[in-house]
Short mmCIF file of C-alpha atoms in Angstrom, two decimals:
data_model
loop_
_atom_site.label_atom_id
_atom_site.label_comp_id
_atom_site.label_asym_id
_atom_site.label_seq_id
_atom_site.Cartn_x
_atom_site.Cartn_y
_atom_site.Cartn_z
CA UNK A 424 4.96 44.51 -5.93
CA UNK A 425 1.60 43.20 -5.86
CA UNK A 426 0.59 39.50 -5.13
CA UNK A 427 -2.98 37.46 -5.63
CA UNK A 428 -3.29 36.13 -3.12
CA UNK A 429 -6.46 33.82 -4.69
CA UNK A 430 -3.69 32.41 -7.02
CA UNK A 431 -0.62 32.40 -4.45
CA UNK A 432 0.77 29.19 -3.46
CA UNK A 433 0.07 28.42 0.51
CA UNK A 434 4.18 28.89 1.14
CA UNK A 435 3.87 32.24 -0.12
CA UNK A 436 1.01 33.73 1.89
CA UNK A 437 2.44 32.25 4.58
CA UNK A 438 5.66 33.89 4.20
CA UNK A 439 4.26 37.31 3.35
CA UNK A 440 1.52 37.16 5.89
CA UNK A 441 4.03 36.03 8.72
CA UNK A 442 6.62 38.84 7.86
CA UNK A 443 3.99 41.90 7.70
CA UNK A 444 2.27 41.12 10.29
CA UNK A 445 4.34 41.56 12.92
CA UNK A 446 5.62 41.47 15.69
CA UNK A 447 3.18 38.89 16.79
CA UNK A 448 3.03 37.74 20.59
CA UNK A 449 3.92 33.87 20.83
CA UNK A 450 1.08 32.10 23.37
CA UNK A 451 2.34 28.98 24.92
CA UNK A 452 -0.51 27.14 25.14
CA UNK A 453 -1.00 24.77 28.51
CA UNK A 454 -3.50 22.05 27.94
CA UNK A 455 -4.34 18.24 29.36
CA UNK A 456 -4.76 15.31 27.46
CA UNK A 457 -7.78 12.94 28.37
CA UNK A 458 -5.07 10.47 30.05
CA UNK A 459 -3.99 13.17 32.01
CA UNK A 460 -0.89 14.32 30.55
CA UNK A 461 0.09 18.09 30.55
CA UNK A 462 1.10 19.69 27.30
CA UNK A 463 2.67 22.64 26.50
CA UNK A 464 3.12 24.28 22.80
CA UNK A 465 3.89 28.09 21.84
CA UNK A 466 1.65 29.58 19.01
CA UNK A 467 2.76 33.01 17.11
CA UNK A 468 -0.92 33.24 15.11
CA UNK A 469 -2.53 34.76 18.53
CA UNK A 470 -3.85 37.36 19.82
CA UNK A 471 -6.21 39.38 22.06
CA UNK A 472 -9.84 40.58 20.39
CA UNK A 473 -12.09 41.29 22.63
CA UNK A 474 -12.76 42.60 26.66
CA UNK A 475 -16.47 41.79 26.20
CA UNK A 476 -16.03 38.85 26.07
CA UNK A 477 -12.63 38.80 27.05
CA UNK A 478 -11.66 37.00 24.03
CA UNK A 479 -8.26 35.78 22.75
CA UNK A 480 -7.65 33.72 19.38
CA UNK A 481 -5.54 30.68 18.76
CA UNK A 482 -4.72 30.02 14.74
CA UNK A 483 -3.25 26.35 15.03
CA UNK A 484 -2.13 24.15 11.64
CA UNK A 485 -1.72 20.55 11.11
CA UNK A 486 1.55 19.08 11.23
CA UNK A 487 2.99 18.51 7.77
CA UNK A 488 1.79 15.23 7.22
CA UNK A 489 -1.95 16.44 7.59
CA UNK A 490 -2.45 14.91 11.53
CA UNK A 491 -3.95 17.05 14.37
CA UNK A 492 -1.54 18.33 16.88
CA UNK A 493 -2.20 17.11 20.38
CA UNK A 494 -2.95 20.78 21.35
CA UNK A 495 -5.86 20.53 19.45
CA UNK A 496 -7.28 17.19 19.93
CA UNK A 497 -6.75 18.34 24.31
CA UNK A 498 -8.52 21.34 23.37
CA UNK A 499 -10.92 19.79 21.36
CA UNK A 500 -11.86 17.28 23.97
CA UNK A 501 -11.26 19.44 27.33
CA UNK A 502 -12.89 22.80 25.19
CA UNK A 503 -10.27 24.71 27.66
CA UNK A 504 -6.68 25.65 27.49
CA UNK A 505 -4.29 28.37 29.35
CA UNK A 506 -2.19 30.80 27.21
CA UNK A 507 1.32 31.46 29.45
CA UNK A 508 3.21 34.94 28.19
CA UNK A 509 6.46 34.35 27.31
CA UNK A 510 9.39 36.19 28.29
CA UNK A 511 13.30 36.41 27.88
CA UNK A 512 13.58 34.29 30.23
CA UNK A 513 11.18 31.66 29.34
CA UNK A 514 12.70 32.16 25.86
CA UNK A 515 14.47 28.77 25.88
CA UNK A 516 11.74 26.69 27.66
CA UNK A 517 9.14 27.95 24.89
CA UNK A 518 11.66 26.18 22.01
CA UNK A 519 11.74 23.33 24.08
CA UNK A 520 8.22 23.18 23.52
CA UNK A 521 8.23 23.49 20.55
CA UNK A 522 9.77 20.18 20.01
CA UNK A 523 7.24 17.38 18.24
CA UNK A 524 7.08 14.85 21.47
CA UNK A 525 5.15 12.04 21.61
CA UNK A 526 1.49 12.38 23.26
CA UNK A 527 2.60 10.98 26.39
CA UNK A 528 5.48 13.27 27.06
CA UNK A 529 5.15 16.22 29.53
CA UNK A 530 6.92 19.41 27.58
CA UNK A 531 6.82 21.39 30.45
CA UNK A 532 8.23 19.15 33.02
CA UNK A 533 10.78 18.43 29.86
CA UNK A 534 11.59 22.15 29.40
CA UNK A 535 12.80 22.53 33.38
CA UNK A 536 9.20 24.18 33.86
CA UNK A 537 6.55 23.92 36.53
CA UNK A 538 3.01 23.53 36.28
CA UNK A 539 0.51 25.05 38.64
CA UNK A 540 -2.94 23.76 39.02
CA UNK A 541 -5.67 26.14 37.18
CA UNK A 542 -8.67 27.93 39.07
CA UNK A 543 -11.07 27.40 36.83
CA UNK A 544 -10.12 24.75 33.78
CA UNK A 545 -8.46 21.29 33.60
CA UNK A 546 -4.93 21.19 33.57
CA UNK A 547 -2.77 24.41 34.75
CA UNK A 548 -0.79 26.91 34.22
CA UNK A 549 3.30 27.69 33.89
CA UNK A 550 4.48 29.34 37.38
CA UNK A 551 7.54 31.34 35.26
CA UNK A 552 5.51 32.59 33.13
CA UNK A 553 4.38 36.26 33.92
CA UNK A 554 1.05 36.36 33.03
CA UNK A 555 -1.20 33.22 32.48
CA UNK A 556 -4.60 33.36 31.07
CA UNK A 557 -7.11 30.47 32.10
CA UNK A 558 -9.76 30.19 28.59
CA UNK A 559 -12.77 27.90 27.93
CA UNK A 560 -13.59 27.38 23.89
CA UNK A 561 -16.04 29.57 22.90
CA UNK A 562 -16.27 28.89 19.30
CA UNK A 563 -14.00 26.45 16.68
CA UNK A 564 -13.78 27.22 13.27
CA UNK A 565 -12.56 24.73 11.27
CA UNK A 566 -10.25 24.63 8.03
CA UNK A 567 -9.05 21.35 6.36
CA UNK A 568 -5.36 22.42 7.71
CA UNK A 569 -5.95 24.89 10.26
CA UNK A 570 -8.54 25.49 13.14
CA UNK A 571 -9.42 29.05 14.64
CA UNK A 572 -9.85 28.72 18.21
CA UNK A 573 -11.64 31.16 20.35
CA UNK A 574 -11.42 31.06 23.96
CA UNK A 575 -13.14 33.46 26.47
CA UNK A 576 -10.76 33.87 29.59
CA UNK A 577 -12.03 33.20 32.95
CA UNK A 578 -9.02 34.14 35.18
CA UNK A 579 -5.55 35.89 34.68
CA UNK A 580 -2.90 35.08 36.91
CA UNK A 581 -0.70 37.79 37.37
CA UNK A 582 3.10 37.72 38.36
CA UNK A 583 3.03 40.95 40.99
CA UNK A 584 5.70 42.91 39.99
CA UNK A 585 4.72 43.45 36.65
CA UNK A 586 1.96 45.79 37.87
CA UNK A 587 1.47 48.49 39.56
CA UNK A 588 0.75 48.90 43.38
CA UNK A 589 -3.22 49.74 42.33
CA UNK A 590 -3.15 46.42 40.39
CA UNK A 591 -3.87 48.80 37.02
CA UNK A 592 -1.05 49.55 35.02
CA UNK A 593 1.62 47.03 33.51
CA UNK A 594 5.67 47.90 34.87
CA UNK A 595 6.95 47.90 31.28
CA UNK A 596 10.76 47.47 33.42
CA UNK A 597 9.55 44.05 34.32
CA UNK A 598 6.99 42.56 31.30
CA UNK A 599 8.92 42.57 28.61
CA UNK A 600 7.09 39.83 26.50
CA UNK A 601 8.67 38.32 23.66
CA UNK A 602 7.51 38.26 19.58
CA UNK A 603 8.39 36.46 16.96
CA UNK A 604 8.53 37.97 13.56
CA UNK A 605 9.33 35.82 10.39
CA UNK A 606 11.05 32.10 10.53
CA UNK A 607 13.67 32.08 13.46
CA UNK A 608 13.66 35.70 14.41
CA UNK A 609 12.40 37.17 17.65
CA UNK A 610 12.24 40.55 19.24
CA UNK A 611 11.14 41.64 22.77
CA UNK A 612 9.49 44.93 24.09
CA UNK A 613 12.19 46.66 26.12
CA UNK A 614 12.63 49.60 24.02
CA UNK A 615 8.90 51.36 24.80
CA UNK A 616 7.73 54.92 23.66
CA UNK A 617 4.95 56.97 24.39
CA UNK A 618 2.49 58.69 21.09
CA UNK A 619 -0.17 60.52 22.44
CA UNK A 620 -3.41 62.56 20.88
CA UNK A 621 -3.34 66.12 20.87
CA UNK A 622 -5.27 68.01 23.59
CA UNK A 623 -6.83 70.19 21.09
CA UNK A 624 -7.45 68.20 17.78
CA UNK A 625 -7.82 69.88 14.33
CA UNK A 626 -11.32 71.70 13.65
CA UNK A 627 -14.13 69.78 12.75
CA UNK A 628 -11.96 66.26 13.46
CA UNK A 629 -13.44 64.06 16.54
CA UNK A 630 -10.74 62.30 18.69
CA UNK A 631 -11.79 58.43 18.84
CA UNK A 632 -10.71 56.05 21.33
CA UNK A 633 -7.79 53.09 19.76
CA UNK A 634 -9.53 49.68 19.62
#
């Protein structure tokens, strides 16, 4: 099958994008609005692109009827926000989040969580969660329906057990984020594998390091 993609209605790419390209982790995204109010939302277009900077990407849409989410008008007017992992068991809190609330309505406080105040950015960051990154905007590019956030992160917060005693390696046993592939369906990395690069590569082929 082959599909243009410069002729494709929006519903389309969307569906084909979403469904290829993935498993995608889901970021819920921490921010404060400017009266104060914490907000919580879970994003599946993000992802990690850089350790220098240490840069990670938000790709957040309108709602249907055109308006700006509140995640981006907090973001827009803070330039921080915190992106919270999400696990199995914070599976149920991120739908809850997921919700459209009003502006003045806590999510997390509404989805049984708790919020701990940030190091280093307004607002905080989601105590279940096992790994919480802390971000100031770096750059904004803006679409008519969709703006491409990217925020350089300026502290991690780190349940312990999910590393190692050295502080290095992740315990897969105990992070086992969550995905979300296509429409309603999830999947979550407890089934992990090692591949690893021959010692003694082909002749005349140079072994390169994975990005």
């Amino acid at each position: 099958m082959e599909f243009d993609f410069t002729t494709l209605p929006e519903r389309d790419r969307y569906r084909l994008l979403s469904s290829f390209v993935a498993p995608r982790p889901i970021a819920l995204v921490t921010t404060l609005s400017a009266e104060g109010v914490p907000n919580a939302a879970p994003m599946s277009f993000f992802n990690v692109f850089s350790q220098e900077p240490p840069i990670v990407i938000l790709g957040i849409q309108t709602r249907p009827d055109g308006s700006i989410k509140d995640t981006v008008t907090n973001i827009d007017r803070r330039q921080s926000f915190c992106v919270n992992m999400v696990d199995m068991a914070l599976a149920e809190a991120m739908i809850t989040c997921g919700i459209s609330y009003a502006p003045d309505v806590d999510e997390i406080a509404t989805a049984g969580l708790t919020l701990t105040p940030a190091s280093q950015i307004a607002g905080g960051w989601i105590a279940e969660s096992p790994c919480a990154m802390e971000c100031v905007v770096e750059e904004t590019i803006r679409y008519a329906r969709r703006e491409i956030i990217l925020g350089r992160v300026v502290q991690m917060h780190v349940r312990d057990n999910c590393l190692d005693n050295d502080g290095r390696y992740v315990r897969h046993e105990n992070y086992q984020p969550i995905a979300r592939l296509h429409a309603d369906n999830y999947i979550t990395s407890d089934r992990q594998f090692e591949l690893k690069v021959s010692e003694t590569p082909p002749v005349g082929v140079t072994q390169k390091a994975a990005e």
